[in-house]
Coordinates of C-alpha atoms and ligand atoms in Angstrom, one line a residue:
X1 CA -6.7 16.3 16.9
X2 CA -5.4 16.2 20.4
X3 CA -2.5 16.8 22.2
X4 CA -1.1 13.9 23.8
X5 CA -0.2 14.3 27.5
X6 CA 2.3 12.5 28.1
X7 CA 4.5 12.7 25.1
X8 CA 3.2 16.7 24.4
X9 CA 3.1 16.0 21.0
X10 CA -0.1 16.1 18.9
X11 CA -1.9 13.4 17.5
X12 CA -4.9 13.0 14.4
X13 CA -6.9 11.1 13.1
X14 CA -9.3 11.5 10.1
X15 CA -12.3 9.3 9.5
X16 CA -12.9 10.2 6.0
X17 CA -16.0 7.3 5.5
X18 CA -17.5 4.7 7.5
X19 CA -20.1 3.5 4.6
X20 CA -18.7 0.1 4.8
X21 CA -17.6 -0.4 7.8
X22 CA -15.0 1.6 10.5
X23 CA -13.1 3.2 9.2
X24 CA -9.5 2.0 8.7
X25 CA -6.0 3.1 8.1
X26 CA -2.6 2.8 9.5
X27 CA -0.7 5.2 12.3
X28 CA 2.0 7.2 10.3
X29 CA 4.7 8.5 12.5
X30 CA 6.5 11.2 10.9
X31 CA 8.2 14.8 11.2
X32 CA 5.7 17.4 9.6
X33 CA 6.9 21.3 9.3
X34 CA 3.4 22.3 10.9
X35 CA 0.0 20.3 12.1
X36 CA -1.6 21.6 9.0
X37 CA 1.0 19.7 6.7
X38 CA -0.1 16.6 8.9
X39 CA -3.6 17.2 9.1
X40 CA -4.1 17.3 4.8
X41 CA -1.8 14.5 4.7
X42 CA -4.2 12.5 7.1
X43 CA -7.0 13.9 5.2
X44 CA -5.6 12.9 2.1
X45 CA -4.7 9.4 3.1
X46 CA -7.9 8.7 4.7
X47 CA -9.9 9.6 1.6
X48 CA -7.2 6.8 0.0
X49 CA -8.4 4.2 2.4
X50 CA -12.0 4.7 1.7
X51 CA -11.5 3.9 -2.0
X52 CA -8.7 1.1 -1.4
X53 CA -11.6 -0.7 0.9
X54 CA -14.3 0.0 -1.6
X55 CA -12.8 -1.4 -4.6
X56 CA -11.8 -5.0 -3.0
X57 CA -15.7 -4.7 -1.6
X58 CA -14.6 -4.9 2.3
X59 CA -16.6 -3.7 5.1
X60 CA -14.4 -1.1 6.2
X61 CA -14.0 2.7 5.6
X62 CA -11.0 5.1 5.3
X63 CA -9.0 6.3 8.0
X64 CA -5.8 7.3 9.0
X65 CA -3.5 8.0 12.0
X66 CA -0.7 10.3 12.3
X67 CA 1.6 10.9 15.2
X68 CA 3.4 14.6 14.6
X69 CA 7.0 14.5 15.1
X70 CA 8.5 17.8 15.3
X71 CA 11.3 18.3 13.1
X72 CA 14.8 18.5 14.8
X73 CA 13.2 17.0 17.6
X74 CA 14.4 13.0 17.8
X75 CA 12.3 10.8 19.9
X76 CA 13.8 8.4 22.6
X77 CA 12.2 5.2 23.4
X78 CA 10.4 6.7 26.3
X79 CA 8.8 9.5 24.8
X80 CA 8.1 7.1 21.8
X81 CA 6.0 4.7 24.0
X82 CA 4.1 7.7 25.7
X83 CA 3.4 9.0 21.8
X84 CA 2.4 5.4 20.9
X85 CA -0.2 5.6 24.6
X86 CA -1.9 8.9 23.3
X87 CA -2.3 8.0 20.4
X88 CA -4.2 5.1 21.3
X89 CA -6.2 6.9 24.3
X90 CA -7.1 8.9 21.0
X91 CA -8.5 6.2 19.0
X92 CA -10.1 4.7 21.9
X93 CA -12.1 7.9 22.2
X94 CA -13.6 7.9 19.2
X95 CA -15.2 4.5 20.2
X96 CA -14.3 2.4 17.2
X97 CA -15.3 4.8 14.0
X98 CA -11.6 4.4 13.2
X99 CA -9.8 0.9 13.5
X100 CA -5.8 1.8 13.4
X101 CA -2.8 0.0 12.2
X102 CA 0.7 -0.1 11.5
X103 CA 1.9 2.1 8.8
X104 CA 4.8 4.4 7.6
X105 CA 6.9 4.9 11.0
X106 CA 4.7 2.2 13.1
X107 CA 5.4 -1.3 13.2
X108 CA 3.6 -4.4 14.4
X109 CA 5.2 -4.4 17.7
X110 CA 3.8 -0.7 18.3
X111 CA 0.6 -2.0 17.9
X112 CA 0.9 -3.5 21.1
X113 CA 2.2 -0.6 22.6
X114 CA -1.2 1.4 21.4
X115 CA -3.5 -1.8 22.5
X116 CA -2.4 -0.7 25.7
X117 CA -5.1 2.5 25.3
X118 CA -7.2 1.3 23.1
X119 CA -9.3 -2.0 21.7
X120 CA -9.6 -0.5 18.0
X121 CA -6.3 -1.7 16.7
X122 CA -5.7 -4.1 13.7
X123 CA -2.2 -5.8 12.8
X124 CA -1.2 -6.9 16.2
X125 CA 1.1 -10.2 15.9
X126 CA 0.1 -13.1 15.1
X127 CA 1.1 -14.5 18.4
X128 CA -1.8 -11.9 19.6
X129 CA -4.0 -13.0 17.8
X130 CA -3.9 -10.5 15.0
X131 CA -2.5 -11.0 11.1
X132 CA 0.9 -9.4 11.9
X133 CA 3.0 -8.3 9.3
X134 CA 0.9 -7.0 6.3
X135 CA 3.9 -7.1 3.7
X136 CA 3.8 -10.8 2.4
X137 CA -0.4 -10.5 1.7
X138 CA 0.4 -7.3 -0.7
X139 CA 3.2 -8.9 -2.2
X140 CA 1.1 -11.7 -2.9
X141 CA -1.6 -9.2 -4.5
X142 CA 0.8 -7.8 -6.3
X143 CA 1.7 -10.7 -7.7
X144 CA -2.1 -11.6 -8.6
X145 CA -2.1 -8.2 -10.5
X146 CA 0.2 -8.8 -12.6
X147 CA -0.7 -12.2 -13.9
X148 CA -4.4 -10.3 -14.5
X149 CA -2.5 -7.8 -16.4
X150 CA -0.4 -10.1 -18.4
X151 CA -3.2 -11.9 -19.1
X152 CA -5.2 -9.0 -20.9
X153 CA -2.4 -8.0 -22.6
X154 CA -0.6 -10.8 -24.0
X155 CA -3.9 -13.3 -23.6
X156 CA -1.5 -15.7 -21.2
X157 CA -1.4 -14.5 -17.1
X158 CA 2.0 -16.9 -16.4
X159 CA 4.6 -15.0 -15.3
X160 CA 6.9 -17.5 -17.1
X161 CA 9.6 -16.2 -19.3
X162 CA 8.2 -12.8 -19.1
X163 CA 10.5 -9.9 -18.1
X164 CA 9.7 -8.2 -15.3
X165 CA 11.4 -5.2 -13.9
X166 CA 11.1 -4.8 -9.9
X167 CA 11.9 -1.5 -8.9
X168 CA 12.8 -1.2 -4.8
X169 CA 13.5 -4.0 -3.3
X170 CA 11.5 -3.3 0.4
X171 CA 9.6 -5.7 2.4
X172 CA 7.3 -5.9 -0.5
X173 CA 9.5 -5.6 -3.6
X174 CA 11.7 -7.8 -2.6
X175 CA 9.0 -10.3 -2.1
X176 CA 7.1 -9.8 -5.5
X177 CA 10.6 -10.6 -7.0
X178 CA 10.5 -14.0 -5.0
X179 CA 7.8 -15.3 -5.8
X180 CA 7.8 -14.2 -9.1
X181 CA 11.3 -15.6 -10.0
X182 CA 10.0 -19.0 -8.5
X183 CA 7.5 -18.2 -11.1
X184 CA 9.8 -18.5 -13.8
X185 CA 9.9 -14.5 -14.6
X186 CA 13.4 -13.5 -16.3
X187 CA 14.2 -10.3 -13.5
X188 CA 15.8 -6.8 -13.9
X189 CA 15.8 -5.2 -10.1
X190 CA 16.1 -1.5 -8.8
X191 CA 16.8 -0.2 -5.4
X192 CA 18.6 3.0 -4.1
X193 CA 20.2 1.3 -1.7
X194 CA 23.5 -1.0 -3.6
X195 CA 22.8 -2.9 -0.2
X196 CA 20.5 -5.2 -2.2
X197 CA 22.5 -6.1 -4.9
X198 CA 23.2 -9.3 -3.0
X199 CA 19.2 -9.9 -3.1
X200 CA 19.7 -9.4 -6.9
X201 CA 22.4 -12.2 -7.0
X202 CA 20.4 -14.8 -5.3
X203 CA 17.3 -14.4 -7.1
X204 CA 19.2 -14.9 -10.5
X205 CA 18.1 -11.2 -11.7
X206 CA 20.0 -8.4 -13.0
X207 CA 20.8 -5.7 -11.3
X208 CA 20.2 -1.9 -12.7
X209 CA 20.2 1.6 -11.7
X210 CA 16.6 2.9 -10.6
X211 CA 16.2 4.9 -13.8
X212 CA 17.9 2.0 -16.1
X213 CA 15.4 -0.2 -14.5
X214 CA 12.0 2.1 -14.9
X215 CA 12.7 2.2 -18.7
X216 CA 13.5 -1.4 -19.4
X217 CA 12.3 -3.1 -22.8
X218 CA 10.0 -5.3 -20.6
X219 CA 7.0 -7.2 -20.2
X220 CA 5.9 -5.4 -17.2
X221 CA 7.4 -3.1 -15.0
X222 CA 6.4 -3.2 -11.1
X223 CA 7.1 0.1 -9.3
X224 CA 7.7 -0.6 -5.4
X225 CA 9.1 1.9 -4.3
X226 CA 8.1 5.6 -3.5
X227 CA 4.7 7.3 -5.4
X228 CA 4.7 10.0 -8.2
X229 CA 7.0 8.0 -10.6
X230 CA 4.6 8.3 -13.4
X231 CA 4.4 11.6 -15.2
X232 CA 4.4 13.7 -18.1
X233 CA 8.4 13.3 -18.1
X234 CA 8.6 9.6 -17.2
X235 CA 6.0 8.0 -19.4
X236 CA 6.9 8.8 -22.6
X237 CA 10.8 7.1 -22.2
X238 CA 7.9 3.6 -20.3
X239 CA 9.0 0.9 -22.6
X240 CA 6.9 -1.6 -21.0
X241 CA 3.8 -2.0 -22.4
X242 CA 2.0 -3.0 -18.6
X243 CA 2.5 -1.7 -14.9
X244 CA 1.4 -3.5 -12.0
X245 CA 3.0 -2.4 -8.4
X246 CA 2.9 -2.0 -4.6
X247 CA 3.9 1.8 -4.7
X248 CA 1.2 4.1 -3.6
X249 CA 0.3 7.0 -5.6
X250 CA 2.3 6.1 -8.5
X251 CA 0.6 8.7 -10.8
X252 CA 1.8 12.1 -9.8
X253 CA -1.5 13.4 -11.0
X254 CA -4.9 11.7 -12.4
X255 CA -4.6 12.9 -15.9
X256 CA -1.3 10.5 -16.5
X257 CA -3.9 7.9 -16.5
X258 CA -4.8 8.7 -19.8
X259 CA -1.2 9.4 -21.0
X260 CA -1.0 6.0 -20.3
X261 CA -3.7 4.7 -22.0
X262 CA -2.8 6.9 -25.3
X263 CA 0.5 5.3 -24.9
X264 CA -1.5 2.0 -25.2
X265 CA 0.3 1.0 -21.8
X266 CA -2.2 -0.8 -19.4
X267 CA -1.8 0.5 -15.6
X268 CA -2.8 -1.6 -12.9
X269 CA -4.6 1.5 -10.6
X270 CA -2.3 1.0 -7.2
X271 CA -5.1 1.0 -5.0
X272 CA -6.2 -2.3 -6.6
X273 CA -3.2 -3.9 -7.1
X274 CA -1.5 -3.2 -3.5
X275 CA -4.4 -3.8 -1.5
X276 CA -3.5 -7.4 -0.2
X277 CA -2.4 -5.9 3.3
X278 CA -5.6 -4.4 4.1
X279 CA -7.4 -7.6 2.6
X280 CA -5.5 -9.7 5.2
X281 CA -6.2 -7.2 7.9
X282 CA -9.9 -7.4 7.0
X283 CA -9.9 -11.1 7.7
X284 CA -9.3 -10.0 11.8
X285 CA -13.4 -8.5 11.4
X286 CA -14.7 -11.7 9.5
X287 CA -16.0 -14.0 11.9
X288 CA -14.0 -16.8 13.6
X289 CA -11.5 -14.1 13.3
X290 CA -8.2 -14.2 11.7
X291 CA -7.3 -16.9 9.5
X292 CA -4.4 -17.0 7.1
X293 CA -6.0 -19.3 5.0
X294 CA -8.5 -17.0 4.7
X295 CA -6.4 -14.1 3.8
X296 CA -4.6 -15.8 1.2
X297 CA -8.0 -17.2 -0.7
X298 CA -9.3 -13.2 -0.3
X299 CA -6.3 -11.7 -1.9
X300 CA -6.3 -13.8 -4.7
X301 CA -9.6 -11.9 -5.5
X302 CA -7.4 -8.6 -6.6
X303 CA -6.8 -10.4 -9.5
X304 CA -10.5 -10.6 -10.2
X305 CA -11.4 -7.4 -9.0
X306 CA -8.7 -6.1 -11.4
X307 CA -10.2 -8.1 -14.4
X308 CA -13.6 -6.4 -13.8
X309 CA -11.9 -3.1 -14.1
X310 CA -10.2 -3.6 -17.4
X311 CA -13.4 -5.2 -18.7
X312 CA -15.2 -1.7 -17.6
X313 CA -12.5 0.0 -19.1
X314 CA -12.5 -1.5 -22.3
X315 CA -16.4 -1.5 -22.6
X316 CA -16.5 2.3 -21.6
X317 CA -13.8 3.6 -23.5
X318 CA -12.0 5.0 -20.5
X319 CA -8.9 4.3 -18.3
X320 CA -8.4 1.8 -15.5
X321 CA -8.2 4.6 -13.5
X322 CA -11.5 5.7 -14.3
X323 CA -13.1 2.4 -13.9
X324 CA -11.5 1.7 -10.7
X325 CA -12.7 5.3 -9.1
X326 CA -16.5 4.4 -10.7
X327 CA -16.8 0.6 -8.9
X328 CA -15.4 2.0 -5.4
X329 CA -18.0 5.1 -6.1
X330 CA -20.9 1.9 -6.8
X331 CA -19.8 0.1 -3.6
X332 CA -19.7 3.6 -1.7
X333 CA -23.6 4.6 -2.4
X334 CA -26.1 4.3 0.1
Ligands
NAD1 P1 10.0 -0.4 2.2 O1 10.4 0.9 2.8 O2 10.2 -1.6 2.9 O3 10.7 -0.5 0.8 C1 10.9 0.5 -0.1 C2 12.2 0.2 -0.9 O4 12.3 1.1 -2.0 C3 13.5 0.3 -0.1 O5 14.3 -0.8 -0.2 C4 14.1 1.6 -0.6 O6 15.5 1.6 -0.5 C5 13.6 1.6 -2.0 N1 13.6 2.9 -2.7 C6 13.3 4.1 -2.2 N2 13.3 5.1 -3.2 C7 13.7 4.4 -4.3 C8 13.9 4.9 -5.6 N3 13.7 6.1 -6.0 N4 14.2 3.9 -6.5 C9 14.4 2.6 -6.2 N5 14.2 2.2 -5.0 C10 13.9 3.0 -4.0 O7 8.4 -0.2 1.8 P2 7.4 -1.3 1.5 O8 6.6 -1.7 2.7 O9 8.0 -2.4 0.7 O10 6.4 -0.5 0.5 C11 6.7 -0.2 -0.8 C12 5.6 0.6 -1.5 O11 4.4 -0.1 -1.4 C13 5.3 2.0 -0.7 O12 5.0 2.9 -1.7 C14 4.2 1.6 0.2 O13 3.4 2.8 0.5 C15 3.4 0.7 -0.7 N6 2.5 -0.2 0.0 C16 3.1 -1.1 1.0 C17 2.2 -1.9 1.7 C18 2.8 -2.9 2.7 O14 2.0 -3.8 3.1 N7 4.0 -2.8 3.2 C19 0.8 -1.9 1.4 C20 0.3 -1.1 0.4 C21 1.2 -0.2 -0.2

């Protein structure tokens, strides 16, 4: 943790494993109450990475960023760039443990900003020479996630005549339901914002309320919006009998997991399934370097990586959850 001199505000970053690889995770920019509300939410999120990286077997560790905004306190662009410059002068001196990137409150074109202090940053623009906007590889993940899922429930992964409900339409969301209306998928979408009803009417779906749309008698239901959705209140009203989503930290504690599975609802574990953006940012650290091509072929391994898990599952008698968390603890030992 350090205080960045220019901008005076402080600025973290946790390098919770570099087992793999250096340790990487995006630069949130956000208002905290206090620095230890932003240093257990670095923590926290770092920890995420590690397993996110471990499960789709990439040579990278967990890591995160945060830049602390003080509440009340707006930034201007000025004082923005000199946060973006500390941060980086940061990163650069922990001499490339941790790898950042954009994330919650960063965008690809702060990347450049930080690149300005630092070599250890991922997701700069294509342009740059980086694999730029991380959004269309996790869709695409998504998308491989579900048609694993489908396939071990209803023996058929084609997303064809299914009903799918999309819940936040986003940079991802809104993608998923592209490609998975091309895909022949009969939609129901969800967003707080009545802004994206528009969205709704060119992709031929429905449009519902967010909680209309989370209970639909569907196929599959793929949350993309915010985490915590799934709990003891929520999953007992789930008609769908399979979940597969971008949404981070959809359960709001481990133990739904196996209110799930009692249910006999099959859960795609979120790390799995949304980790196409970090997939297409590990392409950057293969050699030859960045390659969409590349980054496409390597996302379409979530689905594999997601087939292994429900075969451990099954064999074990235990969650996805549970299988997830045991092959990222195999591809974490030393
Ligand atoms: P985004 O901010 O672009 O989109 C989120 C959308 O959800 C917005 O349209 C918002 O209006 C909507 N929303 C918010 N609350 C809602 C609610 N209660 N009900 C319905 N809609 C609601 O974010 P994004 O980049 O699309 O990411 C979506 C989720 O996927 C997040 O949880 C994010 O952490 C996760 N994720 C994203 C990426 C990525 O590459 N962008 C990678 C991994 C995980």
């Amino acid at each position: 943790m350090r205080r960045g001199p220019r901008s005076g505000l402080f600025t973290i970053v946790a390098v919770h494993s570099t087992v793999r690889g250096p340790s990487l995770g995006g630069c949130r920019m956000w208002t905290y109450d206090d620095n230890r509300a932003a240093i257990r939410d670095a923590l926290r999120l770092s920890e995420g990475m590690t397993y996110k990286s471990a499960v789709a077997g990439l040579p990278l560790g967990g890591g995160k960023g945060v830049i602390v905004l003080r509440p009340g306190e707006p930034l201007d662009a000025k004082r923005r760039r000199a946060a973006l410059l500390d941060f980086g002068e940061t990163v650069e001196r922990l001499g490339g443990t941790y790898v950042t990137a954009e994330d919650v409150g960063t965008s690809t074109r702060d990347m450049t900003v930080i690149a300005k202090a630092t070599k250890h940053v991922s997701g700069l623009s294509r342009r740059a020479g980086g694999s730029g906007d991380p959004s269309p590889f996790t869709a695409l993940g998504v998308v491989h996630a579900i048609e694993a899922t489908l396939e071990r429930a209803f023996g058929d992964p084609s997303p064809r005549g299914r009903r799918v409900a999309v819940v936040g339409l986003g940079h991802v969301g809104l993608r998923v339901a592209q490609l998975l209306a091309r895909a022949g998928a009969r939609l129901v979408v969800a967003d707080i914002d009545r802004g994206k009803k528009a969205e709704a009417e060119r992709l031929g779906a429905k449009w519902a309320t967010p909680a209309k749309a989370m209970t639909a008698a569907v196929d599959v239901l793929v949350p993309c919006a915010l985490g915590g959705v799934l709990d003891h209140e929520s999953v007992p009203r789930l008609q769908a009998p399979t979940i597969a989503g971008a949404a981070n930290n959809q359960l709001a504690s481990a133990d739904v997991a196996d209110l799930l599975r009692a249910q006999g609802v099959l859960w795609a574990p979120d790390f799995v399934a949304n980790a196409g953006g970090i997939v297409n940012i590990s392409v950057e650290f293969e050699r030859g370097g960045y390659d969409p091509a590349r980054a496409k072929a390597r996302t379409a391994l979530i689905g594999e990586t997601l087939r292994r898990i429900y075969d451990d599952a099954a064999g074990a008698g235990t969650t996805p959850l549970a299988a997830a968390s045991a092959l990222a603890a195999r591809n974490l030992a030393v």
